[in-house]
Coordinates of C-alpha atoms in Angstrom, one line a residue:
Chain A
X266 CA -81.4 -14.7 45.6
X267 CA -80.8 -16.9 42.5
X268 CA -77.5 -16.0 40.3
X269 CA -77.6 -14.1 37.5
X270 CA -75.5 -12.1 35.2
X271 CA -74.5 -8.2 35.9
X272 CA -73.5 -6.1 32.6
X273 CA -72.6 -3.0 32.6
X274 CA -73.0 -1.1 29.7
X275 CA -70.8 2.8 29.2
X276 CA -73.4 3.8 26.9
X277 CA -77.4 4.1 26.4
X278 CA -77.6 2.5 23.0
X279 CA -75.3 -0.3 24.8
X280 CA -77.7 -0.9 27.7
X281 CA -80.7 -1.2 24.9
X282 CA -78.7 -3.8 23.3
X283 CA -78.0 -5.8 26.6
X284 CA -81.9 -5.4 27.7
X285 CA -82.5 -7.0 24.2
X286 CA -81.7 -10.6 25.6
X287 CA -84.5 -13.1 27.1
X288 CA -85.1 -12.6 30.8
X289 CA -82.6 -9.2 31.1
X290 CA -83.9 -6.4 33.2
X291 CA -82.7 -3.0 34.3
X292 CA -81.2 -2.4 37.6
X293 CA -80.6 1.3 38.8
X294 CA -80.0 2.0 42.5
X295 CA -81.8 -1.6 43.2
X296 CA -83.1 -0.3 46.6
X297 CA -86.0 -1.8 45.8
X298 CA -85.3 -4.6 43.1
X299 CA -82.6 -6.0 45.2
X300 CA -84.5 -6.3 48.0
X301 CA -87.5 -7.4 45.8
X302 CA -85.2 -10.1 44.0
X303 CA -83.9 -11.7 47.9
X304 CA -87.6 -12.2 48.5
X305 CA -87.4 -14.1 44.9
X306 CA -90.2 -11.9 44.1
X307 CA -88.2 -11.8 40.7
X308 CA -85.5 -13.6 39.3
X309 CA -83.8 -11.8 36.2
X310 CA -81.2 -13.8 34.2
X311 CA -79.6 -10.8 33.7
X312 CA -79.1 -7.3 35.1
X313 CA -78.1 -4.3 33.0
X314 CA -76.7 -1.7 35.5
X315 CA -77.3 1.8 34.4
X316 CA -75.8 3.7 37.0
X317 CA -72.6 4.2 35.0
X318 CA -73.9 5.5 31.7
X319 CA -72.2 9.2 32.0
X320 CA -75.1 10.8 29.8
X321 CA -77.6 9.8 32.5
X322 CA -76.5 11.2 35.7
X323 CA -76.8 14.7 36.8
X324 CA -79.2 17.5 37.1
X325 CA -79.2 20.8 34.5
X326 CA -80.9 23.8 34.0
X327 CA -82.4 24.2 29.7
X328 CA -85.4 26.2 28.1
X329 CA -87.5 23.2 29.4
X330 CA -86.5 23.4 33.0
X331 CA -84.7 21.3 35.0
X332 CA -83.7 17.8 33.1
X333 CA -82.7 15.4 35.2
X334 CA -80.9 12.6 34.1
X335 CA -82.6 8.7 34.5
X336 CA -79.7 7.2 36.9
X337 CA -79.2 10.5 38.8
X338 CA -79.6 9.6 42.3
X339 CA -81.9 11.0 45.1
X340 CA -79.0 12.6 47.3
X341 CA -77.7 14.3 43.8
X342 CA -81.8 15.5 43.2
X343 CA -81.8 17.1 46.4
X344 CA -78.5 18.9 46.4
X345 CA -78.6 20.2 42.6
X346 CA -81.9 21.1 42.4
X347 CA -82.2 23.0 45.2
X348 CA -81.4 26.6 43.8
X349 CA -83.6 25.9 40.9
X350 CA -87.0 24.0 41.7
X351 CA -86.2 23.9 46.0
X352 CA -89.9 21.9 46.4
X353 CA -88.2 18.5 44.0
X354 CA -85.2 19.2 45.8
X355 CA -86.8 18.4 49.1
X356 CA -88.8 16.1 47.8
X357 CA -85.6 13.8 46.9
X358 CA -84.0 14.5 50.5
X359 CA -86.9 13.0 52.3
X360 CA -87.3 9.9 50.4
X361 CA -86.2 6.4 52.7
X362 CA -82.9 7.3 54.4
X363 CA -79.1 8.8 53.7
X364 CA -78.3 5.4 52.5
X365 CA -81.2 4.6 49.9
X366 CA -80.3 8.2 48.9
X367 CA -77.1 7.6 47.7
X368 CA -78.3 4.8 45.7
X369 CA -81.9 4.9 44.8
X370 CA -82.6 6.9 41.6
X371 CA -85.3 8.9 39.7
X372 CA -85.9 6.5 37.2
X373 CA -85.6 3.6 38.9
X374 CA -88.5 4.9 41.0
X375 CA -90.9 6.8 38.2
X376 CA -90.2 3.1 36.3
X377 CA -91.3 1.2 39.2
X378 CA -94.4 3.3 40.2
X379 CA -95.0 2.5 43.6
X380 CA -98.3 3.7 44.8
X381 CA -96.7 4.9 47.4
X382 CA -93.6 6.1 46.0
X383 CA -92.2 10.0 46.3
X384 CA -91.3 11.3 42.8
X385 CA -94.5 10.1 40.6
X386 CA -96.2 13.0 42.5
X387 CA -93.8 16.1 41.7
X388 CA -93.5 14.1 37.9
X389 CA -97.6 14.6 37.5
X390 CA -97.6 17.6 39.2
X391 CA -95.0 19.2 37.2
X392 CA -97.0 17.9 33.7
X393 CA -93.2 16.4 33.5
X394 CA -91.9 15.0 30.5
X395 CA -90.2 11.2 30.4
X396 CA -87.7 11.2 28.0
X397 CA -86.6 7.0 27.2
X398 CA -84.5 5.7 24.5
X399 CA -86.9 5.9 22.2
X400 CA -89.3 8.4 22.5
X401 CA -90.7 11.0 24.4
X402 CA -94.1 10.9 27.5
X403 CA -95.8 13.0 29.0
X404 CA -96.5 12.7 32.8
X405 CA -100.5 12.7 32.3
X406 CA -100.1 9.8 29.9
X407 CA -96.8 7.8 31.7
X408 CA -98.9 6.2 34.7
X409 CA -101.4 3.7 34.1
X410 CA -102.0 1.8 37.4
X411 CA -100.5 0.3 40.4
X412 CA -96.9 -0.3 39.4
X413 CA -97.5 -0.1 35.7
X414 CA -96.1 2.6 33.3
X415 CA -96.0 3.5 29.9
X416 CA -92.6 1.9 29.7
X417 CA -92.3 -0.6 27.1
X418 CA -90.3 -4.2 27.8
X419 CA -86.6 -2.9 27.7
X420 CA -87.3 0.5 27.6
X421 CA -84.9 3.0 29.8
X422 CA -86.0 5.9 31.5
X423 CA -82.9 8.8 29.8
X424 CA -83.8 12.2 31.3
X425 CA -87.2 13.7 33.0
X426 CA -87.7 17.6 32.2
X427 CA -89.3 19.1 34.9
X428 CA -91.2 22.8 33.7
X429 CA -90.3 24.7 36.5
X430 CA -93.4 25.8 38.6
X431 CA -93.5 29.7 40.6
X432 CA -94.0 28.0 43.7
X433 CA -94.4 24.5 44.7
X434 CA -94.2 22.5 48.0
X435 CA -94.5 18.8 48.8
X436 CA -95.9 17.4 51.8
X437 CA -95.8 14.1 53.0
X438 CA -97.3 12.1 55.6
X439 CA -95.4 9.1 56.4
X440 CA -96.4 6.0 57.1
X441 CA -93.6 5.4 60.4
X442 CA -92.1 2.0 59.3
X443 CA -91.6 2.0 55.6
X444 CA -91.0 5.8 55.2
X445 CA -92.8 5.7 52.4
X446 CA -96.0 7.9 51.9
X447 CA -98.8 7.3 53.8
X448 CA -100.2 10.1 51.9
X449 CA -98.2 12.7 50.1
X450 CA -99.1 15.8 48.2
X451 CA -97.2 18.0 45.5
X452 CA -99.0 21.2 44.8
X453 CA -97.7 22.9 41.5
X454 CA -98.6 26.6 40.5
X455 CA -97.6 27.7 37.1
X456 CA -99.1 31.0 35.0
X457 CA -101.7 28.7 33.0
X458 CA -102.7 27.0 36.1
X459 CA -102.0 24.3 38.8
X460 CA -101.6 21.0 39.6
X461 CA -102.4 18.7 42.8
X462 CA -100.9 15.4 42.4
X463 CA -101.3 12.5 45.0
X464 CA -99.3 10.3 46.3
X465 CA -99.8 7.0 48.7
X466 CA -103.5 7.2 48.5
X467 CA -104.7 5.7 45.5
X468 CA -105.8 2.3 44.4
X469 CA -104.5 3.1 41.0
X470 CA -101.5 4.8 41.9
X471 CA -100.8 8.2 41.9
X472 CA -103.6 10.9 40.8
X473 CA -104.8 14.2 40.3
X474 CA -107.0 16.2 42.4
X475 CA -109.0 18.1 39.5
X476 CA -111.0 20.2 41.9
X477 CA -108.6 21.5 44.2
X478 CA -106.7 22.2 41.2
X479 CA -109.5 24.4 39.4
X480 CA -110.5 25.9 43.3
X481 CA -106.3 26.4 43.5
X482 CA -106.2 28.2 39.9
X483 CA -108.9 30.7 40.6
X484 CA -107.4 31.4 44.3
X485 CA -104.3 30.0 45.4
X486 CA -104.8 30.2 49.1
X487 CA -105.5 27.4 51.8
X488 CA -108.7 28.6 52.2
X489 CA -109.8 28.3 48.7
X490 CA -110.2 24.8 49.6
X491 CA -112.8 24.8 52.4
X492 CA -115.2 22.8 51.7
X493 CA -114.1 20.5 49.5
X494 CA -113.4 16.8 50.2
X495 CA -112.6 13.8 48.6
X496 CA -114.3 11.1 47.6
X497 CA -112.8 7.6 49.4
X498 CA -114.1 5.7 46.8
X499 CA -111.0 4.0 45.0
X500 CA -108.8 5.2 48.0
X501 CA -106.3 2.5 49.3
X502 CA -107.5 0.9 52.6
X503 CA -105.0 -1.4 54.9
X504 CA -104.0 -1.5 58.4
X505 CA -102.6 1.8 58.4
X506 CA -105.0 4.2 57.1
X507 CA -108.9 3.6 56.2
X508 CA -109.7 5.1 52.7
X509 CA -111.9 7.8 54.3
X510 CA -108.5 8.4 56.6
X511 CA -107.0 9.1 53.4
X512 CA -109.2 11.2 51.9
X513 CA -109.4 13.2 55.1
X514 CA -105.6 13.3 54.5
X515 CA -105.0 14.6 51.1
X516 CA -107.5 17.7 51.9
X517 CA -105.0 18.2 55.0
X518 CA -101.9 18.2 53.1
X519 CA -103.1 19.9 50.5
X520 CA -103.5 23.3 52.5
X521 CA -100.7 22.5 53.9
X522 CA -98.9 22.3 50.6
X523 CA -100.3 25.2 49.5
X524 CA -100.2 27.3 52.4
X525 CA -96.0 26.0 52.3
X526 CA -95.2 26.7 49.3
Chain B
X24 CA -65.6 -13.1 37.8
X25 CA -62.8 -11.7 40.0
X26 CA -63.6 -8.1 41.5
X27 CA -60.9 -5.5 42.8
X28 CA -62.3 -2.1 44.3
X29 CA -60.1 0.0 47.1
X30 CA -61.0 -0.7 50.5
X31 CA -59.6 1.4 53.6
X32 CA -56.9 2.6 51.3
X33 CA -56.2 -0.6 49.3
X34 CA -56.6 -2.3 46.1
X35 CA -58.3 -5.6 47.0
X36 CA -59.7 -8.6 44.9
X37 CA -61.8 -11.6 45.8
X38 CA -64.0 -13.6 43.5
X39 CA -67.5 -13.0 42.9
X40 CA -71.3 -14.0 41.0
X41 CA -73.5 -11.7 39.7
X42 CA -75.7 -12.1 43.0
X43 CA -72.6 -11.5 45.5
X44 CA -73.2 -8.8 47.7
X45 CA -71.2 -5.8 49.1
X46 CA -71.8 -6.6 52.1
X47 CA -70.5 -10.5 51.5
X48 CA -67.6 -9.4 49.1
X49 CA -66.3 -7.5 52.4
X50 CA -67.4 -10.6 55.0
X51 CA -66.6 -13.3 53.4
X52 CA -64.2 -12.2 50.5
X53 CA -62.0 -10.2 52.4
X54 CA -62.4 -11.2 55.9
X55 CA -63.6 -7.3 56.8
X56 CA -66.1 -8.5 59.4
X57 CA -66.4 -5.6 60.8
X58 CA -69.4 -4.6 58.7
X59 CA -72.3 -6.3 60.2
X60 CA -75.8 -7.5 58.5
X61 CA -78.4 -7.0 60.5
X62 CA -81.5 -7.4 58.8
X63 CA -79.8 -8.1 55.1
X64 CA -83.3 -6.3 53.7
X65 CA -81.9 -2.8 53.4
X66 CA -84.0 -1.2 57.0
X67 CA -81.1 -1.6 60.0
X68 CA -78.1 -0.1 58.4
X69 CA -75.7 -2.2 60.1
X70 CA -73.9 -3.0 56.9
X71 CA -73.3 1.2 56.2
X72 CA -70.1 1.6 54.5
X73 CA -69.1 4.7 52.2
X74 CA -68.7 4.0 48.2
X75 CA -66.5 7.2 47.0
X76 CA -67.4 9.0 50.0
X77 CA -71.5 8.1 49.9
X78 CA -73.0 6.0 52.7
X79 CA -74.6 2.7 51.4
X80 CA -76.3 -0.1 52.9
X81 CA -73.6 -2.8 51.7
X82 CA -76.2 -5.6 51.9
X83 CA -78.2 -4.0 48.8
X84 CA -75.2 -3.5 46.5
X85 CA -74.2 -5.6 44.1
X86 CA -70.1 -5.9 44.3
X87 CA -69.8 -5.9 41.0
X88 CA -71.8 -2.8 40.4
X89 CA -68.9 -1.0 42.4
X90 CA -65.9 -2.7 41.2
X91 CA -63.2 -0.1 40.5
X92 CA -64.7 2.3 43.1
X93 CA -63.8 3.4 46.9
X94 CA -64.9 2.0 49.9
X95 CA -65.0 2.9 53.6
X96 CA -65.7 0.3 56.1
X97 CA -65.2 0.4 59.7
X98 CA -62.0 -0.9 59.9
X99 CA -60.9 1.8 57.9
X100 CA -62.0 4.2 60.6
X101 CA -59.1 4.6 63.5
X102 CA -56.2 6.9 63.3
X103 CA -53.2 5.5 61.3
X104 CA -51.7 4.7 64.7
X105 CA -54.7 2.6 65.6
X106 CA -55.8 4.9 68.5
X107 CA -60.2 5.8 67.8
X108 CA -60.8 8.0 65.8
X109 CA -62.7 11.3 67.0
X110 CA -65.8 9.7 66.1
X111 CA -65.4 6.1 67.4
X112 CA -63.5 8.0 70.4
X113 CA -67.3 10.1 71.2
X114 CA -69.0 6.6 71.1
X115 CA -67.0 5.1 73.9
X116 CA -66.9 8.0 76.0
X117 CA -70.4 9.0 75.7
X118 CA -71.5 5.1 76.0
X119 CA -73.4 5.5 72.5
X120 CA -73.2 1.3 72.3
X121 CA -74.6 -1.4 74.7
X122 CA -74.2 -5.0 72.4
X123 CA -71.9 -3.2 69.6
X124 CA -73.5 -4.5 66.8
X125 CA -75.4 -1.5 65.1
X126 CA -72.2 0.6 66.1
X127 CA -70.2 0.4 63.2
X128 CA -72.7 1.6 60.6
X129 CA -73.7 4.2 63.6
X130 CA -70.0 5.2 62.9
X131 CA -70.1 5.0 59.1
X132 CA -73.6 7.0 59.0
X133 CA -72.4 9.6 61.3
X134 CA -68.8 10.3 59.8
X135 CA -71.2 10.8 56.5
X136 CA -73.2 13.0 58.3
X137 CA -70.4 14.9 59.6
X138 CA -68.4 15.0 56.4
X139 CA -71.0 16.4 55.0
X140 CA -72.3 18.7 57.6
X141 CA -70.0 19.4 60.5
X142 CA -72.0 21.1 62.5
X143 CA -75.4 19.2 62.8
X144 CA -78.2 19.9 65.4
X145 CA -79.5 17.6 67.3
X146 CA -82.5 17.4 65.2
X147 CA -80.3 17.0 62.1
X148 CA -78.5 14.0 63.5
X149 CA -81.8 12.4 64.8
X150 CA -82.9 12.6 61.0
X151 CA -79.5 11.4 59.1
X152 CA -79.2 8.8 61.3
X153 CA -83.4 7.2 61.1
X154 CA -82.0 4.3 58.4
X155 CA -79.7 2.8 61.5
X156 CA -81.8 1.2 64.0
X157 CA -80.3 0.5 67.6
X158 CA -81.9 -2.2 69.9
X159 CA -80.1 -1.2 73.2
X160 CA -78.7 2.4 73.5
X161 CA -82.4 4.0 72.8
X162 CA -80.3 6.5 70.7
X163 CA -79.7 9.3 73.1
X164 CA -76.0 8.6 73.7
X165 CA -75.9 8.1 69.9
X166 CA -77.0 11.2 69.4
X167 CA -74.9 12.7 71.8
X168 CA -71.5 11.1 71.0
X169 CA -72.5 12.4 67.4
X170 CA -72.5 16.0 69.0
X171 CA -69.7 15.2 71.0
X172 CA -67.7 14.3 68.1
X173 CA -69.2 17.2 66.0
X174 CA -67.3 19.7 68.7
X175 CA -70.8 20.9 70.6
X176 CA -70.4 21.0 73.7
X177 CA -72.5 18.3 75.9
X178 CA -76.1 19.6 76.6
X179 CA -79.4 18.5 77.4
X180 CA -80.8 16.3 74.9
X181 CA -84.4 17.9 73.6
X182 CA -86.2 14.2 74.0
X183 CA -84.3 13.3 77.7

């Protein structure tokens, strides 16, 4: 990969200030920026490390449910959270590998967006809240297409508050080589309703499945679902998975979900 | 810039860019060639080493991202008195390597694994250890060496 310059700033306000500068980026766990950056797929001048900014790291219990901090990584999601919000704490403990675990981080991946990526599912599904340097998003307006966020240049993913649902469960479907999602899907159920986010499957990015959610708010059973399928239009297609394979999926893994959870 | 972090125990320095990885800070800055890179894109494991106690894949670390901090590598395995360790000791007797060169961040992801978890099952140590890949062994004697060394006593593997 070309050279560039690593700072690493103690503070949030200081990493803002070092992102300031022509060509900086941000650079969390880098389990997938490094890698992207060998393929010179990008070529920062300069990379502002967040993972040691104290007020970022960790996982806590408030009045808005869990808040996890921006560089907190996966392996710390899944042990921390597990007492309070179990289905995000297993969530985090299946993503990549004990390695990318200790690295990878929540923000680096809710700032990346990969369609195919773990967390933007149990963000969307929780109606999360994406706290940044500067101001405050909500889930439902935070992703706006393949790999494209609300995020503005510079800005740094702080703390995400997850409301904490009365039952949840993730299931994912793995696509064998990456380990990423082939399909996956986080069903929420809170007392004014729930959510179905999905991951993996959709040419946009991640989505929500508006009818299983209203069929899942009237009757939260499995077999509340029957019935009801999803249309493959705007579904990815490649050489793993047809769209209609993938629409055939997220009705599967929904009852699972829901039958899990 | 020059970077010092402790490795196996000691404070060690080499010189670095931005762009230097773990994984070469350790090669070729302090002659630890032990860690191996396999596939240098963040899939074989072969470069696994432990930052404060955490398994990593060394080729996907910057080195001066963990400047100041702890590192584990293979050589830092044996017993003081350079006899195997318990782990490294299960390897050899339960002929969990053929070619050698996915064994030592076998060794690094399993003491993880075991640090963490002493008592795995088998199913447990199938699924800690799916970032290393091994082209020979076909991972049963992996799996069992990890038992081995975890104190179980030798049994049937559930895939043999």
């Amino acid at each position: 990969m070309h050279d560039f310059e690593l700072v690493k700033p103690a503070s949030v306000a200081e990493a803002v200030a070092a992102l300031a500068a022509e060509g900086a980026q941000a650079l969390s766990g880098g389990q997938t920026l490094l890698p992207s950056m060998k393929q010179r797929l990008a070529a920062p001048d300069r990379l502002v490390s967040l993972l040691d900014i104290p007020e970022m790291r960790g996982v806590c219990h408030g009045d808005r449910g869990l808040a996890v901090g921006g560089a907190t990584p996966h392996a710390v999601v899944a042990r921390e959270a597990a007492a309070r919000y179990p289905a995000l704490a297993a969530l985090a403990g299946q993503i990549g590998d004990p390695a990318v675990r200790s690295r990878g981080t929540i923000g680096g991946s809710l700032a990346n967006n990969d369609p195919a990526a773990c967390y933007p599912a149990a963000a969307l599904a929780s109606g999360a809240t994406i706290v940044t340097d500067r101001r405050e998003i909500a889930a439902d307006d935070y992703f706006q297409g393949l790999f494209t966020t609300a995020l503005d240049e510079g800005e740094i993913i702080t703390t995400v508050h997850f409301p904490i649902p009365e039952r949840a469960c993730y299931m994912k479907f793995e696509q064998p080589a990456s380990r990423f999602a082939l399909v996956g899907v986080f069903v929420a159920k809170y007392a004014d309703g729930v959510r179905v986010a999905v991951t993996g499957a959709g040419e946009d990015g991640v989505f929500r499945w508006t009818d299983a959610e209203d069929a899942l708010t009237a009757d939260f059973r499995p077999e509340a679902l029957q019935g009801l399928v999803v249309d493959a239009d705007g579904l990815i297609g490649d050489l793993h998975g047809t769209p209609a394979y993938r629409a055939n999926l997220i009705a599967v893994l929904t009852k699972r979900a829901v039958a899990a959870a | 810039m020059k970077v010092t972090m402790t490795v196996n125990g000691k404070a060690m320095s080499a010189e670095t860019e931005g762009r230097t990885l773990l994984s070469s800070f350790l090669r070729e800055g302090l002659g630890l060639t032990g860690t191996h890179v396999g596939c240098d894109t963040t899939q074989c494991g072969a470069c696994t080493v432990h930052v404060d106690g955490q398994p990593v894949k060394s080729c996907t670390v910057l080195a001066q991202d963990v400047a100041g901090k702890t590192v584990t590598t293979i050589e830092g395995m044996a017993n003081p008195d350079g006899s195997l360790s318990v782990i490294q000791q299960a390897f050899q007797d339960n002929h969990g390597l053929q070619c050698g060169f996915c064994t030592p961040g076998m060794v690094m992801a399993s003491a993880a694994l075991l640090a963490e978890n002493p008592h795995p099952t088998e199913d447990e140590v199938r699924h800690h250890l799916k970032g290393n890949i091994c082209r020979c062994t076909g991972y049963h004697n992996i799996v069992k060496a990890v038992m081995s060394a975890s104190g179980a006593t030798s049994q049937k593997l559930a895939a043999e």
